[in-house]
Structures are given as structure tokens and as C-alpha cells.
């Protein structure tokens, strides 16, 4: 498995501000992903965080709104920019370890935008 | 049509019952299938990982995949109140998982 930590665990932010979420893994992983889970909903993939290059975004998600960094094989950040109440969600970091495609999740960051 | 369909429930069963959770998928490229358990206010926890068609058993949990009908199942034997959670199924063809909506399970003591 993989031990994944996220900071912050929760935050309440004002409309129009930005929040950066950090994801740290206990050892090197091949792939890192960011998901969003809106209240009562399933997980939606935002983007794949690529080491040393621009993230790959899914349809409906853009870099200006959700800039992502991945400076090395154990760390990534997701920024939620110019927030609105519709961005209130749980944001989850997820990783592949090795070549098995088993996917592990962090504990999530619960974001409330007022 | 969503790529992965899952009945949201809620599903309520008495303690000790056998639970059957099911998903269907539409993407023929899916080869890897996973089941997760998610407790309230927690991240998803990987329960079962299956490649292609077949069965896999781990303790009280059995995962089944039938690629011919695009149907995946999770069986929980001797269900316990601690199994009360949301169960998510997911499939992938070598990229990030696509998930169903999740089924909320309540095991009554």
C-alpha cells in the first residue's frame, strides 16, 4: 500500500481567494492524481500530475482554475483558484505504486467556500 | 451514459447477512477493477483489486468480474456493523480509475 498525507485536512475559505493543497507520499510512486468528491457524490478525476511537466487535465477542468505542481516523485500540490461556493468539495490525492495499477487515496481535504 | 453505473442505495441488511454490491460498466478498455470502502469523512480505502475476469477472495470479501457482461460484484459474508460505509467500484484501462456513484451500506446490529 502507500501512506499518503494531505495538508490541510480541512479549510473554510472566502469567495475569490485561493487554496493550495499538499500531497505527500511515503515513497516514490509512478503516478499521482487529483480527484474531487462533491457532497454525496462519487469521485471525479481532475487531473494527472506529471513530474517535471504540465499536468494532464480532464474535460471540464482547466489549468487556470486548478494549477498543479509535481516537483518530484513523492509530492504534489493542487491549487483551487478564485474560489466560489461551487468549489466546496473534498479534494483527494491518489497514487499508483509500481506497475499493478492499484490506486491508493489520501485522507482528503475538505474545502468549504463561503 | 456514465462509464460506471452503481446503485446508490442505501442498502440496509441485518448483521450476519451476505451482502451483494454490483456495478456495470460500458468501457471495453477496462481491464483492472477495484472496490473501495469509504467511511464518512475519510478517504477511500482499497478493498479488492481484480485483473480481467474471474473471482478473487480475501477473508469475508469476494470480488467477481464478468467482462462478457461488463458486470462487477462485491460480496461480503457475515456482514458486521463495522462494514457500514459507502462502497465504490472503479475500472480502468491503464489510466486513472473511473468510479461509480457509490452504494451506501448499513448493517444493522
PDB file of N, CA and C in Angstrom, chain B:
ATOM      1  N   UNK B   1     -24.642   8.336 -20.925  1.00  0.00           N
ATOM      2  CA  UNK B   1     -24.474   7.173 -20.050  1.00  0.00           C
ATOM      3  C   UNK B   1     -23.125   7.269 -19.341  1.00  0.00           C
ATOM      4  N   UNK B   2     -23.150   7.046 -18.002  1.00  0.00           N
ATOM      5  CA  UNK B   2     -21.910   7.051 -17.254  1.00  0.00           C
ATOM      6  C   UNK B   2     -21.122   5.803 -17.590  1.00  0.00           C
ATOM      7  N   UNK B   3     -19.787   5.902 -17.490  1.00  0.00           N
ATOM      8  CA  UNK B   3     -18.949   4.749 -17.796  1.00  0.00           C
ATOM      9  C   UNK B   3     -19.116   3.642 -16.768  1.00  0.00           C
ATOM     10  N   UNK B   4     -19.381   4.007 -15.527  1.00  0.00           N
ATOM     11  CA  UNK B   4     -19.592   3.037 -14.453  1.00  0.00           C
ATOM     12  C   UNK B   4     -20.891   3.387 -13.737  1.00  0.00           C
ATOM     13  N   UNK B   5     -21.799   2.434 -13.703  1.00  0.00           N
ATOM     14  CA  UNK B   5     -23.101   2.647 -13.061  1.00  0.00           C
ATOM     15  C   UNK B   5     -23.184   1.814 -11.788  1.00  0.00           C
ATOM     16  N   UNK B   6     -23.696   2.442 -10.741  1.00  0.00           N
ATOM     17  CA  UNK B   6     -23.780   1.756  -9.451  1.00  0.00           C
ATOM     18  C   UNK B   6     -25.021   2.251  -8.738  1.00  0.00           C
ATOM     19  N   UNK B   7     -25.784   1.339  -8.176  1.00  0.00           N
ATOM     20  CA  UNK B   7     -26.980   1.703  -7.434  1.00  0.00           C
ATOM     21  C   UNK B   7     -26.562   2.419  -6.157  1.00  0.00           C
ATOM     22  N   UNK B   8     -27.035   3.640  -5.924  1.00  0.00           N
ATOM     23  CA  UNK B   8     -26.578   4.409  -4.758  1.00  0.00           C
ATOM     24  C   UNK B   8     -27.113   3.908  -3.417  1.00  0.00           C
ATOM     25  N   UNK B   9     -28.148   3.022  -3.460  1.00  0.00           N
ATOM     26  CA  UNK B   9     -28.735   2.566  -2.213  1.00  0.00           C
ATOM     27  C   UNK B   9     -29.570   3.667  -1.585  1.00  0.00           C
ATOM     28  N   UNK B  10     -29.717   3.705  -0.258  1.00  0.00           N
ATOM     29  CA  UNK B  10     -28.976   2.889   0.691  1.00  0.00           C
ATOM     30  C   UNK B  10     -29.472   1.456   0.753  1.00  0.00           C
ATOM     31  N   UNK B  11     -28.553   0.561   1.147  1.00  0.00           N
ATOM     32  CA  UNK B  11     -28.844  -0.835   1.315  1.00  0.00           C
ATOM     33  C   UNK B  11     -28.717  -1.144   2.801  1.00  0.00           C
ATOM     34  N   UNK B  12     -29.797  -1.667   3.389  1.00  0.00           N
ATOM     35  CA  UNK B  12     -29.804  -1.973   4.814  1.00  0.00           C
ATOM     36  C   UNK B  12     -29.981  -3.465   4.996  1.00  0.00           C
ATOM     37  N   UNK B  13     -29.078  -4.085   5.763  1.00  0.00           N
ATOM     38  CA  UNK B  13     -29.128  -5.528   5.988  1.00  0.00           C
ATOM     39  C   UNK B  13     -28.912  -5.804   7.471  1.00  0.00           C
ATOM     40  N   UNK B  14     -29.381  -6.961   7.950  1.00  0.00           N
ATOM     41  CA  UNK B  14     -29.101  -7.320   9.349  1.00  0.00           C
ATOM     42  C   UNK B  14     -27.689  -7.887   9.474  1.00  0.00           C
ATOM     43  N   UNK B  15     -27.139  -7.758  10.642  1.00  0.00           N
ATOM     44  CA  UNK B  15     -25.820  -8.317  10.924  1.00  0.00           C
ATOM     45  C   UNK B  15     -25.800  -9.806  10.595  1.00  0.00           C
ATOM     46  N   UNK B  16     -24.687 -10.242   9.951  1.00  0.00           N
ATOM     47  CA  UNK B  16     -24.553 -11.646   9.592  1.00  0.00           C
ATOM     48  C   UNK B  16     -25.038 -11.976   8.188  1.00  0.00           C
ATOM     49  N   UNK B  17     -25.716 -11.059   7.537  1.00  0.00           N
ATOM     50  CA  UNK B  17     -26.228 -11.302   6.191  1.00  0.00           C
ATOM     51  C   UNK B  17     -25.093 -11.300   5.170  1.00  0.00           C
ATOM     52  N   UNK B  18     -25.383 -11.912   4.019  1.00  0.00           N
ATOM     53  CA  UNK B  18     -24.475 -11.817   2.871  1.00  0.00           C
ATOM     54  C   UNK B  18     -24.906 -10.605   2.042  1.00  0.00           C
ATOM     55  N   UNK B  19     -23.958  -9.738   1.772  1.00  0.00           N
ATOM     56  CA  UNK B  19     -24.239  -8.520   1.019  1.00  0.00           C
ATOM     57  C   UNK B  19     -23.704  -8.673  -0.395  1.00  0.00           C
ATOM     58  N   UNK B  20     -24.507  -8.245  -1.351  1.00  0.00           N
ATOM     59  CA  UNK B  20     -24.089  -8.253  -2.753  1.00  0.00           C
ATOM     60  C   UNK B  20     -24.152  -6.827  -3.280  1.00  0.00           C
ATOM     61  N   UNK B  21     -23.012  -6.325  -3.730  1.00  0.00           N
ATOM     62  CA  UNK B  21     -22.924  -4.980  -4.303  1.00  0.00           C
ATOM     63  C   UNK B  21     -22.509  -5.123  -5.759  1.00  0.00           C
ATOM     64  N   UNK B  22     -23.134  -4.348  -6.633  1.00  0.00           N
ATOM     65  CA  UNK B  22     -22.929  -4.572  -8.056  1.00  0.00           C
ATOM     66  C   UNK B  22     -22.707  -3.275  -8.821  1.00  0.00           C
ATOM     67  N   UNK B  23     -21.960  -3.409  -9.910  1.00  0.00           N
ATOM     68  CA  UNK B  23     -21.733  -2.295 -10.831  1.00  0.00           C
ATOM     69  C   UNK B  23     -21.745  -2.826 -12.252  1.00  0.00           C
ATOM     70  N   UNK B  24     -22.109  -1.967 -13.173  1.00  0.00           N
ATOM     71  CA  UNK B  24     -21.933  -2.259 -14.594  1.00  0.00           C
ATOM     72  C   UNK B  24     -21.063  -1.176 -15.199  1.00  0.00           C
ATOM     73  N   UNK B  25     -20.371  -1.522 -16.263  1.00  0.00           N
ATOM     74  CA  UNK B  25     -19.519  -0.536 -16.920  1.00  0.00           C
ATOM     75  C   UNK B  25     -19.688  -0.654 -18.422  1.00  0.00           C
ATOM     76  N   UNK B  26     -19.301   0.404 -19.119  1.00  0.00           N
ATOM     77  CA  UNK B  26     -19.519   0.415 -20.569  1.00  0.00           C
ATOM     78  C   UNK B  26     -18.222   0.441 -21.371  1.00  0.00           C
ATOM     79  N   UNK B  27     -17.104   0.763 -20.738  1.00  0.00           N
ATOM     80  CA  UNK B  27     -15.843   0.927 -21.451  1.00  0.00           C
ATOM     81  C   UNK B  27     -15.153  -0.425 -21.628  1.00  0.00           C
ATOM     82  N   UNK B  28     -15.077  -0.904 -22.862  1.00  0.00           N
ATOM     83  CA  UNK B  28     -14.474  -2.206 -23.138  1.00  0.00           C
ATOM     84  C   UNK B  28     -12.975  -2.233 -22.849  1.00  0.00           C
ATOM     85  N   UNK B  29     -12.356  -1.057 -22.731  1.00  0.00           N
ATOM     86  CA  UNK B  29     -10.918  -0.997 -22.468  1.00  0.00           C
ATOM     87  C   UNK B  29     -10.584  -1.298 -21.005  1.00  0.00           C
ATOM     88  N   UNK B  30     -11.568  -1.288 -20.138  1.00  0.00           N
ATOM     89  CA  UNK B  30     -11.309  -1.563 -18.721  1.00  0.00           C
ATOM     90  C   UNK B  30     -10.803  -2.990 -18.551  1.00  0.00           C
ATOM     91  N   UNK B  31      -9.684  -3.124 -17.839  1.00  0.00           N
ATOM     92  CA  UNK B  31      -9.122  -4.434 -17.546  1.00  0.00           C
ATOM     93  C   UNK B  31      -8.901  -4.626 -16.051  1.00  0.00           C
ATOM     94  N   UNK B  32      -8.768  -3.515 -15.329  1.00  0.00           N
ATOM     95  CA  UNK B  32      -8.471  -3.558 -13.909  1.00  0.00           C
ATOM     96  C   UNK B  32      -9.673  -2.976 -13.168  1.00  0.00           C
ATOM     97  N   UNK B  33     -10.071  -3.680 -12.102  1.00  0.00           N
ATOM     98  CA  UNK B  33     -11.270  -3.300 -11.378  1.00  0.00           C
ATOM     99  C   UNK B  33     -10.965  -3.286  -9.887  1.00  0.00           C
ATOM    100  N   UNK B  34     -11.507  -2.289  -9.222  1.00  0.00           N
ATOM    101  CA  UNK B  34     -11.240  -2.145  -7.804  1.00  0.00           C
ATOM    102  C   UNK B  34     -12.493  -1.793  -7.030  1.00  0.00           C
ATOM    103  N   UNK B  35     -12.519  -2.239  -5.796  1.00  0.00           N
ATOM    104  CA  UNK B  35     -13.564  -1.879  -4.847  1.00  0.00           C
ATOM    105  C   UNK B  35     -12.938  -1.140  -3.677  1.00  0.00           C
ATOM    106  N   UNK B  36     -13.588  -0.068  -3.285  1.00  0.00           N
ATOM    107  CA  UNK B  36     -13.133   0.738  -2.162  1.00  0.00           C
ATOM    108  C   UNK B  36     -14.245   0.844  -1.121  1.00  0.00           C
ATOM    109  N   UNK B  37     -13.820   0.976   0.116  1.00  0.00           N
ATOM    110  CA  UNK B  37     -14.736   1.262   1.214  1.00  0.00           C
ATOM    111  C   UNK B  37     -14.413   2.667   1.697  1.00  0.00           C
ATOM    112  N   UNK B  38     -15.437   3.468   1.880  1.00  0.00           N
ATOM    113  CA  UNK B  38     -15.233   4.840   2.347  1.00  0.00           C
ATOM    114  C   UNK B  38     -16.143   5.111   3.538  1.00  0.00           C
ATOM    115  N   UNK B  39     -15.522   5.310   4.684  1.00  0.00           N
ATOM    116  CA  UNK B  39     -16.262   5.729   5.857  1.00  0.00           C
ATOM    117  C   UNK B  39     -16.488   7.239   5.785  1.00  0.00           C
ATOM    118  N   UNK B  40     -17.496   7.683   6.506  1.00  0.00           N
ATOM    119  CA  UNK B  40     -17.846   9.099   6.488  1.00  0.00           C
ATOM    120  C   UNK B  40     -16.643   9.954   6.894  1.00  0.00           C
ATOM    121  N   UNK B  41     -16.365  10.971   6.097  1.00  0.00           N
ATOM    122  CA  UNK B  41     -15.284  11.921   6.371  1.00  0.00           C
ATOM    123  C   UNK B  41     -13.883  11.298   6.316  1.00  0.00           C
ATOM    124  N   UNK B  42     -13.759  10.206   5.557  1.00  0.00           N
ATOM    125  CA  UNK B  42     -12.463   9.556   5.358  1.00  0.00           C
ATOM    126  C   UNK B  42     -12.206   9.372   3.873  1.00  0.00           C
ATOM    127  N   UNK B  43     -10.934   9.120   3.517  1.00  0.00           N
ATOM    128  CA  UNK B  43     -10.602   8.809   2.140  1.00  0.00           C
ATOM    129  C   UNK B  43     -10.966   7.368   1.801  1.00  0.00           C
ATOM    130  N   UNK B  44     -11.139   7.061   0.520  1.00  0.00           N
ATOM    131  CA  UNK B  44     -11.454   5.678   0.113  1.00  0.00           C
ATOM    132  C   UNK B  44     -10.307   4.729   0.444  1.00  0.00           C
ATOM    133  N   UNK B  45     -10.667   3.544   0.909  1.00  0.00           N
ATOM    134  CA  UNK B  45      -9.706   2.509   1.280  1.00  0.00           C
ATOM    135  C   UNK B  45      -9.826   1.362   0.287  1.00  0.00           C
ATOM    136  N   UNK B  46      -8.728   0.982  -0.349  1.00  0.00           N
ATOM    137  CA  UNK B  46      -8.755  -0.097  -1.334  1.00  0.00           C
ATOM    138  C   UNK B  46      -9.045  -1.428  -0.648  1.00  0.00           C
ATOM    139  N   UNK B  47     -10.132  -2.082  -1.095  1.00  0.00           N
ATOM    140  CA  UNK B  47     -10.534  -3.385  -0.530  1.00  0.00           C
ATOM    141  C   UNK B  47     -10.088  -4.539  -1.417  1.00  0.00           C
ATOM    142  N   UNK B  48     -10.419  -4.453  -2.702  1.00  0.00           N
ATOM    143  CA  UNK B  48     -10.184  -5.565  -3.607  1.00  0.00           C
ATOM    144  C   UNK B  48      -9.690  -5.023  -4.950  1.00  0.00           C
ATOM    145  N   UNK B  49      -8.767  -5.763  -5.531  1.00  0.00           N
ATOM    146  CA  UNK B  49      -8.196  -5.419  -6.832  1.00  0.00           C
ATOM    147  C   UNK B  49      -8.271  -6.662  -7.705  1.00  0.00           C
ATOM    148  N   UNK B  50      -8.842  -6.514  -8.895  1.00  0.00           N
ATOM    149  CA  UNK B  50      -9.031  -7.660  -9.780  1.00  0.00           C
ATOM    150  C   UNK B  50      -8.585  -7.293 -11.180  1.00  0.00           C
ATOM    151  N   UNK B  51      -7.896  -8.230 -11.804  1.00  0.00           N
ATOM    152  CA  UNK B  51      -7.495  -8.033 -13.194  1.00  0.00           C
ATOM    153  C   UNK B  51      -8.311  -8.958 -14.079  1.00  0.00           C
ATOM    154  N   UNK B  52      -8.958  -8.381 -15.096  1.00  0.00           N
ATOM    155  CA  UNK B  52      -9.734  -9.122 -16.088  1.00  0.00           C
ATOM    156  C   UNK B  52     -10.883  -9.881 -15.413  1.00  0.00           C
ATOM    157  N   UNK B  53     -11.356 -10.938 -16.031  1.00  0.00           N
ATOM    158  CA  UNK B  53     -12.496 -11.675 -15.494  1.00  0.00           C
ATOM    159  C   UNK B  53     -12.049 -12.671 -14.436  1.00  0.00           C
ATOM    160  N   UNK B  54     -12.998 -13.021 -13.565  1.00  0.00           N
ATOM    161  CA  UNK B  54     -12.696 -14.030 -12.563  1.00  0.00           C
ATOM    162  C   UNK B  54     -13.091 -13.592 -11.178  1.00  0.00           C
ATOM    163  N   UNK B  55     -12.743 -14.429 -10.208  1.00  0.00           N
ATOM    164  CA  UNK B  55     -13.060 -14.195  -8.805  1.00  0.00           C
ATOM    165  C   UNK B  55     -11.784 -13.975  -8.010  1.00  0.00           C
ATOM    166  N   UNK B  56     -11.933 -13.201  -6.947  1.00  0.00           N
ATOM    167  CA  UNK B  56     -10.831 -13.034  -6.001  1.00  0.00           C
ATOM    168  C   UNK B  56     -11.424 -12.960  -4.608  1.00  0.00           C
ATOM    169  N   UNK B  57     -10.838 -13.719  -3.705  1.00  0.00           N
ATOM    170  CA  UNK B  57     -11.362 -13.776  -2.341  1.00  0.00           C
ATOM    171  C   UNK B  57     -10.313 -13.275  -1.358  1.00  0.00           C
ATOM    172  N   UNK B  58     -10.794 -12.528  -0.350  1.00  0.00           N
ATOM    173  CA  UNK B  58      -9.905 -12.041   0.712  1.00  0.00           C
ATOM    174  C   UNK B  58     -10.736 -11.953   1.983  1.00  0.00           C
ATOM    175  N   UNK B  59     -10.589 -12.983   2.809  1.00  0.00           N
ATOM    176  CA  UNK B  59     -11.350 -13.007   4.052  1.00  0.00           C
ATOM    177  C   UNK B  59     -12.845 -13.092   3.786  1.00  0.00           C
ATOM    178  N   UNK B  60     -13.593 -12.143   4.299  1.00  0.00           N
ATOM    179  CA  UNK B  60     -15.044 -12.152   4.106  1.00  0.00           C
ATOM    180  C   UNK B  60     -15.463 -11.529   2.776  1.00  0.00           C
ATOM    181  N   UNK B  61     -14.524 -11.039   2.023  1.00  0.00           N
ATOM    182  CA  UNK B  61     -14.829 -10.322   0.777  1.00  0.00           C
ATOM    183  C   UNK B  61     -14.475 -11.162  -0.454  1.00  0.00           C
ATOM    184  N   UNK B  62     -15.398 -11.147  -1.435  1.00  0.00           N
ATOM    185  CA  UNK B  62     -15.148 -11.782  -2.723  1.00  0.00           C
ATOM    186  C   UNK B  62     -15.518 -10.803  -3.815  1.00  0.00           C
ATOM    187  N   UNK B  63     -14.583 -10.580  -4.741  1.00  0.00           N
ATOM    188  CA  UNK B  63     -14.849  -9.729  -5.899  1.00  0.00           C
ATOM    189  C   UNK B  63     -14.986 -10.609  -7.125  1.00  0.00           C
ATOM    190  N   UNK B  64     -15.963 -10.273  -7.964  1.00  0.00           N
ATOM    191  CA  UNK B  64     -16.182 -11.010  -9.211  1.00  0.00           C
ATOM    192  C   UNK B  64     -16.228 -10.024 -10.363  1.00  0.00           C
ATOM    193  N   UNK B  65     -15.618 -10.431 -11.472  1.00  0.00           N
ATOM    194  CA  UNK B  65     -15.679  -9.629 -12.691  1.00  0.00           C
ATOM    195  C   UNK B  65     -16.117 -10.528 -13.831  1.00  0.00           C
ATOM    196  N   UNK B  66     -17.126 -10.099 -14.566  1.00  0.00           N
ATOM    197  CA  UNK B  66     -17.566 -10.793 -15.771  1.00  0.00           C
ATOM    198  C   UNK B  66     -17.447  -9.800 -16.917  1.00  0.00           C
ATOM    199  N   UNK B  67     -16.356  -9.888 -17.665  1.00  0.00           N
ATOM    200  CA  UNK B  67     -16.127  -8.919 -18.732  1.00  0.00           C
ATOM    201  C   UNK B  67     -17.092  -9.115 -19.888  1.00  0.00           C
ATOM    202  N   UNK B  68     -17.614 -10.318 -20.061  1.00  0.00           N
ATOM    203  CA  UNK B  68     -18.536 -10.548 -21.180  1.00  0.00           C
ATOM    204  C   UNK B  68     -19.825  -9.755 -21.000  1.00  0.00           C
ATOM    205  N   UNK B  69     -20.248  -9.601 -19.754  1.00  0.00           N
ATOM    206  CA  UNK B  69     -21.463  -8.830 -19.495  1.00  0.00           C
ATOM    207  C   UNK B  69     -21.157  -7.457 -18.902  1.00  0.00           C
ATOM    208  N   UNK B  70     -19.878  -7.162 -18.710  1.00  0.00           N
ATOM    209  CA  UNK B  70     -19.439  -5.876 -18.134  1.00  0.00           C
ATOM    210  C   UNK B  70     -20.091  -5.667 -16.767  1.00  0.00           C
ATOM    211  N   UNK B  71     -19.915  -6.647 -15.922  1.00  0.00           N
ATOM    212  CA  UNK B  71     -20.587  -6.662 -14.623  1.00  0.00           C
ATOM    213  C   UNK B  71     -19.550  -6.980 -13.555  1.00  0.00           C
ATOM    214  N   UNK B  72     -19.515  -6.155 -12.496  1.00  0.00           N
ATOM    215  CA  UNK B  72     -18.593  -6.421 -11.400  1.00  0.00           C
ATOM    216  C   UNK B  72     -19.366  -6.445 -10.088  1.00  0.00           C
ATOM    217  N   UNK B  73     -18.940  -7.336  -9.193  1.00  0.00           N
ATOM    218  CA  UNK B  73     -19.670  -7.548  -7.946  1.00  0.00           C
ATOM    219  C   UNK B  73     -18.706  -7.650  -6.783  1.00  0.00           C
ATOM    220  N   UNK B  74     -19.209  -7.282  -5.633  1.00  0.00           N
ATOM    221  CA  UNK B  74     -18.507  -7.480  -4.369  1.00  0.00           C
ATOM    222  C   UNK B  74     -19.474  -8.159  -3.418  1.00  0.00           C
ATOM    223  N   UNK B  75     -19.034  -9.286  -2.853  1.00  0.00           N
ATOM    224  CA  UNK B  75     -19.832  -9.997  -1.865  1.00  0.00           C
ATOM    225  C   UNK B  75     -19.149  -9.874  -0.504  1.00  0.00           C
ATOM    226  N   UNK B  76     -19.959  -9.595   0.497  1.00  0.00           N
ATOM    227  CA  UNK B  76     -19.465  -9.522   1.869  1.00  0.00           C
ATOM    228  C   UNK B  76     -20.212 -10.584   2.676  1.00  0.00           C
ATOM    229  N   UNK B  77     -19.450 -11.549   3.193  1.00  0.00           N
ATOM    230  CA  UNK B  77     -20.070 -12.599   4.019  1.00  0.00           C
ATOM    231  C   UNK B  77     -20.059 -12.174   5.479  1.00  0.00           C
ATOM    232  N   UNK B  78     -21.029 -12.717   6.229  1.00  0.00           N
ATOM    233  CA  UNK B  78     -21.084 -12.457   7.674  1.00  0.00           C
ATOM    234  C   UNK B  78     -20.903 -10.957   7.949  1.00  0.00           C
ATOM    235  N   UNK B  79     -21.743 -10.149   7.363  1.00  0.00           N
ATOM    236  CA  UNK B  79     -21.588  -8.692   7.463  1.00  0.00           C
ATOM    237  C   UNK B  79     -21.660  -8.231   8.919  1.00  0.00           C
ATOM    238  N   UNK B  80     -20.879  -7.204   9.205  1.00  0.00           N
ATOM    239  CA  UNK B  80     -20.761  -6.655  10.553  1.00  0.00           C
ATOM    240  C   UNK B  80     -21.166  -5.170  10.549  1.00  0.00           C
ATOM    241  N   UNK B  81     -21.608  -4.664  11.690  1.00  0.00           N
ATOM    242  CA  UNK B  81     -21.917  -3.226  11.743  1.00  0.00           C
ATOM    243  C   UNK B  81     -20.746  -2.350  11.292  1.00  0.00           C
ATOM    244  N   UNK B  82     -19.518  -2.837  11.514  1.00  0.00           N
ATOM    245  CA  UNK B  82     -18.346  -2.063  11.102  1.00  0.00           C
ATOM    246  C   UNK B  82     -18.196  -2.007   9.576  1.00  0.00           C
ATOM    247  N   UNK B  83     -18.968  -2.828   8.855  1.00  0.00           N
ATOM    248  CA  UNK B  83     -18.950  -2.763   7.391  1.00  0.00           C
ATOM    249  C   UNK B  83     -19.820  -1.623   6.865  1.00  0.00           C
ATOM    250  N   UNK B  84     -20.546  -0.970   7.741  1.00  0.00           N
ATOM    251  CA  UNK B  84     -21.404   0.144   7.327  1.00  0.00           C
ATOM    252  C   UNK B  84     -20.535   1.272   6.779  1.00  0.00           C
ATOM    253  N   UNK B  85     -20.725   1.561   5.506  1.00  0.00           N
ATOM    254  CA  UNK B  85     -19.880   2.535   4.811  1.00  0.00           C
ATOM    255  C   UNK B  85     -20.434   2.699   3.399  1.00  0.00           C
ATOM    256  N   UNK B  86     -19.791   3.534   2.626  1.00  0.00           N
ATOM    257  CA  UNK B  86     -20.094   3.630   1.194  1.00  0.00           C
ATOM    258  C   UNK B  86     -19.061   2.821   0.437  1.00  0.00           C
ATOM    259  N   UNK B  87     -19.534   1.998  -0.497  1.00  0.00           N
ATOM    260  CA  UNK B  87     -18.659   1.141  -1.288  1.00  0.00           C
ATOM    261  C   UNK B  87     -18.631   1.658  -2.727  1.00  0.00           C
ATOM    262  N   UNK B  88     -17.424   1.888  -3.206  1.00  0.00           N
ATOM    263  CA  UNK B  88     -17.218   2.441  -4.544  1.00  0.00           C
ATOM    264  C   UNK B  88     -16.560   1.401  -5.433  1.00  0.00           C
ATOM    265  N   UNK B  89     -17.090   1.233  -6.633  1.00  0.00           N
ATOM    266  CA  UNK B  89     -16.427   0.379  -7.622  1.00  0.00           C
ATOM    267  C   UNK B  89     -15.746   1.281  -8.646  1.00  0.00           C
ATOM    268  N   UNK B  90     -14.661   0.763  -9.229  1.00  0.00           N
ATOM    269  CA  UNK B  90     -13.940   1.539 -10.224  1.00  0.00           C
ATOM    270  C   UNK B  90     -13.306   0.632 -11.251  1.00  0.00           C
ATOM    271  N   UNK B  91     -13.140   1.154 -12.456  1.00  0.00           N
ATOM    272  CA  UNK B  91     -12.489   0.405 -13.512  1.00  0.00           C
ATOM    273  C   UNK B  91     -11.501   1.273 -14.245  1.00  0.00           C
ATOM    274  N   UNK B  92     -10.506   0.625 -14.855  1.00  0.00           N
ATOM    275  CA  UNK B  92      -9.512   1.366 -15.617  1.00  0.00           C
ATOM    276  C   UNK B  92      -8.901   0.499 -16.698  1.00  0.00           C
ATOM    277  N   UNK B  93      -8.462   1.181 -17.749  1.00  0.00           N
ATOM    278  CA  UNK B  93      -7.702   0.527 -18.803  1.00  0.00           C
ATOM    279  C   UNK B  93      -6.300   1.091 -18.840  1.00  0.00           C
ATOM    280  N   UNK B  94      -5.628   1.193 -17.707  1.00  0.00           N
ATOM    281  CA  UNK B  94      -4.260   1.698 -17.567  1.00  0.00           C
ATOM    282  C   UNK B  94      -4.181   3.213 -17.460  1.00  0.00           C
ATOM    283  N   UNK B  95      -5.233   3.829 -16.931  1.00  0.00           N
ATOM    284  CA  UNK B  95      -5.125   5.219 -16.533  1.00  0.00           C
ATOM    285  C   UNK B  95      -5.872   5.365 -15.220  1.00  0.00           C
ATOM    286  N   UNK B  96      -6.082   6.592 -14.786  1.00  0.00           N
ATOM    287  CA  UNK B  96      -6.753   6.779 -13.501  1.00  0.00           C
ATOM    288  C   UNK B  96      -8.137   6.133 -13.497  1.00  0.00           C
ATOM    289  N   UNK B  97      -8.524   5.644 -12.346  1.00  0.00           N
ATOM    290  CA  UNK B  97      -9.799   4.952 -12.207  1.00  0.00           C
ATOM    291  C   UNK B  97     -10.992   5.847 -12.510  1.00  0.00           C
ATOM    292  N   UNK B  98     -12.007   5.231 -13.115  1.00  0.00           N
ATOM    293  CA  UNK B  98     -13.318   5.851 -13.249  1.00  0.00           C
ATOM    294  C   UNK B  98     -14.237   5.153 -12.252  1.00  0.00           C
ATOM    295  N   UNK B  99     -14.980   5.929 -11.476  1.00  0.00           N
ATOM    296  CA  UNK B  99     -15.757   5.376 -10.380  1.00  0.00           C
ATOM    297  C   UNK B  99     -17.247   5.410 -10.646  1.00  0.00           C
ATOM    298  N   UNK B 100     -17.932   4.465  -9.995  1.00  0.00           N
ATOM    299  CA  UNK B 100     -19.378   4.546  -9.884  1.00  0.00           C
ATOM    300  C   UNK B 100     -19.753   5.542  -8.813  1.00  0.00           C
ATOM    301  N   UNK B 101     -21.035   5.696  -8.622  1.00  0.00           N
ATOM    302  CA  UNK B 101     -21.535   6.713  -7.695  1.00  0.00           C
ATOM    303  C   UNK B 101     -21.401   6.298  -6.239  1.00  0.00           C
ATOM    304  N   UNK B 102     -21.151   4.995  -5.992  1.00  0.00           N
ATOM    305  CA  UNK B 102     -21.049   4.510  -4.620  1.00  0.00           C
ATOM    306  C   UNK B 102     -22.378   3.995  -4.104  1.00  0.00           C
ATOM    307  N   UNK B 103     -22.314   2.916  -3.308  1.00  0.00           N
ATOM    308  CA  UNK B 103     -23.504   2.349  -2.656  1.00  0.00           C
ATOM    309  C   UNK B 103     -23.325   2.473  -1.156  1.00  0.00           C
ATOM    310  N   UNK B 104     -24.318   3.107  -0.528  1.00  0.00           N
ATOM    311  CA  UNK B 104     -24.247   3.255   0.927  1.00  0.00           C
ATOM    312  C   UNK B 104     -24.839   2.012   1.577  1.00  0.00           C
ATOM    313  N   UNK B 105     -24.054   1.350   2.420  1.00  0.00           N
ATOM    314  CA  UNK B 105     -24.457   0.114   3.102  1.00  0.00           C
ATOM    315  C   UNK B 105     -24.606   0.388   4.589  1.00  0.00           C
ATOM    316  N   UNK B 106     -25.709  -0.095   5.141  1.00  0.00           N
ATOM    317  CA  UNK B 106     -25.932  -0.017   6.578  1.00  0.00           C
ATOM    318  C   UNK B 106     -26.191  -1.416   7.091  1.00  0.00           C
ATOM    319  N   UNK B 107     -25.343  -1.897   8.005  1.00  0.00           N
ATOM    320  CA  UNK B 107     -25.520  -3.215   8.617  1.00  0.00           C
ATOM    321  C   UNK B 107     -26.083  -3.000  10.002  1.00  0.00           C
ATOM    322  N   UNK B 108     -27.285  -3.503  10.199  1.00  0.00           N
ATOM    323  CA  UNK B 108     -27.993  -3.294  11.473  1.00  0.00           C
ATOM    324  C   UNK B 108     -27.601  -4.357  12.495  1.00  0.00           C
ATOM    325  N   UNK B 109     -27.209  -3.944  13.708  1.00  0.00           N
ATOM    326  CA  UNK B 109     -26.834  -4.944  14.728  1.00  0.00           C
ATOM    327  C   UNK B 109     -28.057  -5.712  15.217  1.00  0.00           C
TER     328      UNK B 109
END
